[in-house]
Amino acid sequence: MLEILLFGYLITCVSGQGGADVVLSCSLVEEGSGMGGMGGGALFSRTPATLVLRDLAVTPDLSPDTLTPFNPPAVPDPDNIILEAKVESPEIPEADLLLHADCNEQEVTCEISRYFPRNAKEGSTEPAYFIGSLQIEGGGLSLTLVLQTLPLDQSDRPALMQSKLELPLSQSGTLLTEVVFLVFSRSESHSAPLRGMALLDCGFRQQAPPPGRELGLEWRLQHRGSGRKVLEIRAGQTETEEGPAVHVEREGSSVDAALLVGQGNASLTLARLKVSDEGTYICTVSTGLYQAQQVIQLHVTQPPHVSLSEEKLVFWDELPQKLSCHCKNYYPLDVQMEWFSVSSTDSEPSVLSDQVSLSSHRQHSDRTMSISSHLTLHPSTFPPGTTVTCRVTHPALDTPLSLSLTVETPEPDSYWMVLGFLVITILFFYQVMK
């Protein structure tokens, strides 16, 4: 089976009739006959190509007067690969992000491969289908599009054939297609707190389906080489007395079936998050001939609880003291603990690396972690007025968390109270022994 991919980036957006066109510079990638370098053959070969999304809705703040129309080559060339995709129904959600990506200096990656619909008639070659994936650099929108070729008017002259795809071209030398089905997500990565709730965004759009066509939704979780089903829904796209069939594997997961059927909202809600819920979620929507999916990363986080072992720092004699900084119940594992000190005469804090030791990580029943850092303090190095700080950096913290203590001068009254207590204790034991 021949598979073809288009990989590219956004060039520009130009005006179309009643909308705007987005032009993508791509590479046509064909499956090769080699074994990825073994035996001298290449796994894929690449050929320059162009993808044009036609008639995207223009928002009021984007004037058509500032855009130039897309013009195909004056002389059609069967070796050029130019795919025109009409985008009218269904419309692409959040199309503004695509229109403004070039102005915002955001790269849009594009992959397109030949697509073979489910349950299609064997041996049927018309129409031809492609499936495409568009992703905006930095997130914001991810699209999977199913494209169907459009019939051509061949009454005037025979159609020109594209040399690689072996498909008929329009008189301007482009391959005419339309978007018939799409699945999208406005967030490719999501972070949520442990024991909290997560909403994973996923939706679909399609041309008007024929009556009785079944709609299917499946959410799966993949993590560290293993996978499991989270939730599955099977429903008709018209109202029935039976209603949708919902099968929930992960307790606390839900999808609003009414919004799924009525508005194409396939978003997944996960309640009471655990560490085991972290991973790659795959939202797969199927209807009739078409099936497409989106991938969303879920990161579970828990900020650390940080505390110091002492409330005051006072040297009563010349013996060193140990100060511990405890970092408890955090997730993920990535944590950084640092010590700093600044005396009354210092202008900048100093990093303390000597006399510092770390405990081993301790894992709790909820799979959160704890660790402690220990600092040995010497009176000669840390005179009264010196501030000692433990700073903790963790992905769940917006900014590093710091706790500080200042070395205090022993109060005379406190000194004599301690000395008196020691004298009384010695006398007491002396009388008992006598």
XYZ file of C-alpha atoms in Angstrom:
434
model
C 0.000 0.000 0.000
C 1.334 3.406 -0.996
C 1.191 6.021 1.738
C 1.897 9.690 1.064
C 2.636 12.378 3.620
C 2.818 16.135 3.373
C 5.020 17.896 5.901
C 5.300 21.652 5.884
C 4.892 25.047 7.464
C 2.722 28.096 6.994
C 3.780 30.410 4.171
C 1.076 33.044 4.060
C -2.638 33.737 4.147
C -4.304 35.246 1.098
C -7.801 36.408 0.275
C -10.377 34.116 -1.237
C -13.947 34.674 -2.348
C -15.906 35.303 0.860
C -13.017 34.108 3.007
C -9.261 33.703 3.243
C -6.890 31.068 1.914
C -4.051 29.577 3.949
C -1.109 28.334 1.880
C 1.172 25.653 3.305
C 4.572 24.757 1.874
C 4.918 21.000 2.251
C 6.947 17.963 1.321
C 5.354 14.980 -0.332
C 6.739 11.896 1.409
C 6.338 8.531 -0.298
C 7.025 5.163 1.196
C 10.263 3.795 -0.262
C 11.351 0.280 -1.089
C 14.325 0.269 1.271
C 14.646 -0.809 4.895
C 15.492 2.527 6.474
C 19.108 2.490 5.356
C 19.600 -1.310 5.297
C 20.556 -2.580 1.876
C 21.044 0.922 0.518
C 17.343 1.823 0.248
C 15.607 4.814 1.855
C 12.466 4.385 3.955
C 10.879 7.590 2.600
C 11.445 9.957 -0.334
C 10.413 13.634 -0.296
C 9.088 15.885 -3.041
C 8.092 19.576 -2.692
C 4.329 20.156 -2.525
C 1.783 22.848 -1.652
C -1.468 22.673 0.319
C -4.083 25.440 0.093
C -6.972 25.699 2.573
C -9.672 27.606 0.692
C -12.207 30.128 2.006
C -11.499 30.145 5.739
C -13.846 32.551 7.521
C -12.347 36.042 7.877
C -12.872 37.825 11.195
C -13.799 41.537 11.190
C -10.329 42.579 12.393
C -8.694 41.019 9.303
C -9.510 43.158 6.272
C -9.625 41.359 2.913
C -8.025 44.458 1.376
C -4.756 43.571 3.114
C -4.631 40.086 1.555
C -3.608 38.999 -1.925
C -5.417 36.188 -3.769
C -3.852 32.775 -4.268
C -2.879 32.356 -7.904
C -1.978 28.897 -9.263
C 0.814 28.629 -11.835
C 0.006 30.185 -15.210
C 1.102 26.987 -16.982
C -0.146 23.730 -15.366
C 2.625 21.258 -14.630
C 1.739 17.605 -13.931
C 4.844 17.287 -11.779
C 3.698 20.040 -9.382
C 1.740 18.824 -6.366
C -0.794 21.475 -5.329
C -3.745 20.360 -3.212
C -6.658 22.782 -2.903
C -8.994 21.957 0.010
C -12.358 23.751 0.049
C -13.362 24.579 3.639
C -17.034 25.537 3.778
C -19.021 22.824 5.527
C -17.753 21.687 7.917
C -15.919 24.854 8.986
C -12.576 24.705 10.774
C -12.986 25.849 14.406
C -10.629 28.531 15.698
C -9.611 29.280 12.111
C -8.314 32.672 13.285
C -5.316 30.896 14.773
C -4.350 29.587 11.346
C -4.929 32.970 9.726
C -2.730 34.792 12.243
C -0.024 32.130 12.658
C 2.235 33.637 9.996
C 1.933 37.130 11.489
C 2.691 35.674 14.940
C 5.741 33.851 13.548
C 4.269 30.476 14.507
C 5.139 27.457 12.409
C 2.268 25.243 11.256
C 3.314 21.668 10.588
C 1.292 19.619 8.134
C 1.204 15.893 7.397
C -1.109 14.347 4.818
C -1.415 10.708 3.766
C -3.668 8.735 1.458
C -6.773 7.652 3.338
C -8.916 4.599 2.710
C -12.391 4.965 4.271
C -13.898 2.287 6.451
C -16.262 -0.148 4.720
C -15.516 1.411 1.340
C -16.419 -0.615 -1.746
C -13.534 -2.850 -2.732
C -11.766 -1.666 -5.861
C -13.379 1.769 -5.787
C -10.972 4.576 -6.769
C -13.370 7.542 -6.976
C -13.392 9.725 -5.091
C -9.887 9.583 -3.602
C -9.309 10.522 0.035
C -6.507 12.067 2.080
C -6.156 12.506 5.825
C -4.194 15.483 7.123
C -2.811 16.631 10.446
C -2.161 20.329 11.158
C -0.504 21.586 14.330
C 0.336 25.146 15.324
C 3.696 25.570 17.027
C 3.236 26.301 20.715
C -0.266 24.768 20.850
C -3.637 26.420 20.491
C -5.028 24.223 17.725
C -4.502 20.744 16.343
C -6.565 19.452 13.419
C -7.072 16.129 11.674
C -8.845 16.589 8.347
C -10.365 14.045 5.955
C -10.193 15.403 2.387
C -12.242 14.062 -0.523
C -11.418 14.792 -4.154
C -14.007 16.690 -6.192
C -15.261 15.706 -9.659
C -13.836 17.690 -12.573
C -15.536 19.154 -15.628
C -13.844 17.303 -18.504
C -16.203 18.478 -21.238
C -13.687 20.910 -22.734
C -10.537 18.813 -22.770
C -9.097 15.693 -21.116
C -7.870 16.190 -17.563
C -4.182 16.506 -16.838
C -2.961 13.689 -14.551
C -0.669 14.302 -11.604
C 2.426 12.238 -12.252
C 3.003 10.900 -8.716
C -0.546 10.669 -7.333
C -2.014 9.506 -10.669
C -5.089 11.644 -10.045
C -6.766 14.112 -12.448
C -5.921 17.794 -12.022
C -8.008 20.892 -12.610
C -7.309 23.118 -15.612
C -5.116 25.266 -13.362
C -3.025 22.215 -12.431
C -4.300 21.695 -8.867
C -5.870 18.688 -7.141
C -9.329 19.838 -6.002
C -10.593 18.470 -2.675
C -13.014 19.402 0.084
C -12.988 18.826 3.841
C -15.691 16.272 4.691
C -14.770 15.415 8.285
C -12.443 16.790 10.938
C -11.446 16.137 14.560
C -9.772 18.910 16.545
C -8.339 19.864 19.921
C -7.537 23.314 21.252
C -5.079 21.956 23.817
C -2.451 19.364 22.983
C -1.119 19.332 26.556
C -2.936 19.797 29.859
C -1.752 19.921 33.490
C -4.074 19.268 36.415
C -3.573 18.849 40.188
C -3.556 15.515 41.958
C -7.029 14.655 43.316
C -8.423 17.461 41.149
C -10.315 17.447 37.834
C -9.125 17.577 34.220
C -11.024 18.517 31.055
C -9.393 17.177 27.866
C -10.609 19.138 24.836
C -11.717 17.230 21.732
C -14.401 17.831 19.120
C -15.461 17.007 15.571
C -17.226 18.541 12.587
C -18.716 16.833 9.531
C -20.879 17.316 6.506
C -24.561 16.587 7.134
C -24.712 12.813 7.805
C -27.400 10.598 6.251
C -30.148 9.418 8.655
C -29.310 6.467 10.879
C -25.549 6.795 10.680
C -23.851 5.653 13.901
C -21.475 7.906 15.800
C -18.658 6.363 17.822
C -16.285 7.861 20.367
C -13.426 6.134 22.165
C -10.976 7.593 24.672
C -7.833 5.567 25.400
C -4.856 6.142 27.673
C -1.319 5.171 26.650
C 1.511 5.388 29.169
C 4.943 3.779 29.290
C 4.208 1.082 26.735
C 0.803 0.024 28.045
C -2.685 1.176 27.144
C -6.248 0.906 28.361
C -9.695 2.066 27.353
C -11.108 4.933 29.420
C -14.563 5.456 27.935
C -16.589 4.500 24.876
C -19.864 5.856 23.456
C -21.970 4.505 20.589
C -24.906 6.641 19.490
C -27.093 7.381 16.511
C -26.902 10.875 15.074
C -30.673 11.248 15.340
C -32.782 11.094 18.487
C -33.889 7.613 19.522
C -35.721 6.241 22.525
C -32.815 3.977 23.477
C -30.269 6.782 23.710
C -26.486 6.402 23.465
C -24.639 3.363 24.793
C -21.971 4.545 27.245
C -19.288 2.205 28.574
C -17.043 3.644 31.297
C -13.811 1.835 32.192
C -12.194 4.490 34.385
C -14.413 5.485 37.311
C -14.990 9.230 37.420
C -14.612 9.761 33.652
C -17.470 11.233 31.616
C -18.469 12.744 28.272
C -21.713 14.683 27.782
C -23.496 12.457 25.234
C -26.020 15.179 24.345
C -23.230 17.645 23.502
C -21.405 14.920 21.576
C -24.376 14.225 19.298
C -25.755 17.755 19.122
C -22.631 19.928 18.983
C -19.744 17.591 18.221
C -18.219 18.114 21.686
C -16.244 14.978 22.587
C -14.316 16.473 25.536
C -13.463 14.102 28.385
C -13.821 14.986 32.066
C -11.670 13.122 34.612
C -12.507 13.537 38.293
C -10.400 12.652 41.356
C -7.126 12.464 39.451
C -4.464 9.975 40.444
C -0.852 9.719 39.356
C -1.861 6.658 37.303
C -4.104 8.912 35.170
C -1.076 10.653 33.676
C -0.171 9.859 30.087
C -1.198 10.221 26.432
C -4.939 10.313 25.773
C -6.262 9.415 22.314
C -9.665 10.763 21.278
C -10.995 8.731 18.318
C -14.230 9.766 16.587
C -15.813 7.572 13.912
C -18.892 8.103 11.799
C -19.873 6.275 8.643
C -16.859 6.025 6.345
C -14.611 8.266 8.385
C -12.482 7.943 11.480
C -9.960 10.412 12.886
C -8.313 11.175 16.195
C -6.508 13.694 18.358
C -3.762 13.118 20.936
C -3.659 15.072 24.208
C -0.978 14.827 26.895
C -2.156 14.913 30.534
C 0.347 15.832 33.249
C -0.660 15.285 36.886
C 1.082 17.613 39.338
C 1.267 18.117 43.083
C 3.291 21.012 44.560
C 5.582 20.141 47.478
C 4.942 21.066 51.095
C 8.193 22.628 52.333
C 9.223 23.039 55.979
C 12.362 23.599 58.062
C 13.363 21.432 61.005
C 13.987 24.424 63.306
C 11.987 27.524 64.180
C 15.040 29.454 65.451
C 18.776 29.356 64.781
C 20.805 30.004 67.952
C 24.335 28.752 68.715
C 24.648 28.157 72.492
C 28.199 26.883 72.189
C 30.837 26.239 69.532
C 29.263 22.967 68.357
C 27.823 22.794 64.798
C 24.100 22.449 64.220
C 22.143 20.640 61.503
C 19.288 22.391 59.690
C 16.998 20.256 57.550
C 14.683 21.323 54.743
C 11.836 18.845 54.178
C 10.096 18.652 50.788
C 7.017 16.416 51.061
C 4.287 14.880 48.896
C 5.185 16.283 45.487
C 4.766 14.988 41.925
C 6.421 14.606 39.452
C 9.837 13.561 40.684
C 11.731 16.572 39.294
C 12.651 18.752 42.264
C 15.647 20.965 42.986
C 16.711 22.010 46.493
C 19.314 24.737 47.073
C 20.786 26.488 50.108
C 21.827 30.145 50.240
C 23.246 32.413 52.937
C 23.712 36.151 53.219
C 25.363 37.939 56.130
C 24.784 41.514 57.260
C 27.909 42.563 55.349
C 27.150 40.679 52.089
C 25.547 42.367 49.108
C 24.614 39.118 47.334
C 23.612 35.704 48.726
C 26.141 32.882 48.492
C 25.314 29.388 47.260
C 26.013 26.727 49.908
C 27.242 23.504 48.365
C 29.608 22.205 51.061
C 28.220 20.516 54.169
C 24.997 19.717 52.291
C 23.546 16.221 51.988
C 20.382 14.781 50.469
C 18.237 11.929 51.718
C 16.941 9.294 49.326
C 13.551 9.768 47.687
C 10.620 8.303 49.601
C 7.487 7.224 47.716
C 4.085 7.287 49.401
C 0.991 5.177 48.775
C -0.451 7.844 46.431
C 2.850 7.742 44.469
C 3.870 11.241 45.548
C 7.475 11.694 46.659
C 9.358 13.238 49.581
C 12.996 14.200 50.104
C 15.040 16.123 52.655
C 18.151 18.259 52.362
C 20.458 18.686 55.374
C 22.859 21.582 55.986
C 25.565 21.574 58.677
C 26.098 25.031 60.210
C 29.253 26.119 62.062
C 29.176 29.130 64.421
C 32.377 30.548 62.954
C 30.944 30.543 59.435
C 27.418 31.702 60.278
C 27.647 34.594 62.764
C 24.507 36.212 64.237
C 22.580 38.177 61.608
C 23.293 35.651 58.827
C 20.172 34.584 56.911
C 20.038 30.979 55.689
C 17.530 30.109 52.932
C 16.276 26.829 51.491
C 14.876 27.273 47.975
C 12.773 24.586 46.257
C 12.036 24.501 42.514
C 9.356 22.165 41.123
C 7.210 22.005 37.924
C 4.011 22.401 39.978
C 5.251 25.716 41.406
C 4.873 28.889 39.358
C 7.899 30.370 41.149
C 10.490 28.775 43.471
C 9.423 28.453 47.100
C 11.863 29.771 49.744
C 12.005 29.439 53.531
C 14.545 31.386 55.613
C 15.922 31.598 59.141
C 18.254 34.217 60.610
C 20.977 33.247 63.076
C 20.118 34.922 66.369
C 22.345 36.112 69.219
C 21.745 34.139 72.449
C 19.849 36.303 74.937
C 21.586 36.645 78.343
C 18.460 35.696 80.254
C 18.033 32.619 78.099
C 21.670 31.670 78.692
C 21.363 31.858 82.505
C 18.038 30.001 82.419
C 19.656 27.125 80.540
C 22.696 27.184 82.857
C 20.444 27.194 85.939
C 18.426 24.302 84.576
C 21.605 22.301 84.050
C 22.848 23.063 87.600
C 19.518 22.047 89.153
C 19.496 18.836 87.103
C 23.041 17.947 88.221
C 22.235 18.625 91.868
C 19.082 16.535 91.661
C 20.911 13.513 90.290
C 23.701 14.029 92.859
C 21.188 13.856 95.714
C 19.552 10.774 94.217
C 22.846 8.961 93.849
C 23.898 9.968 97.381
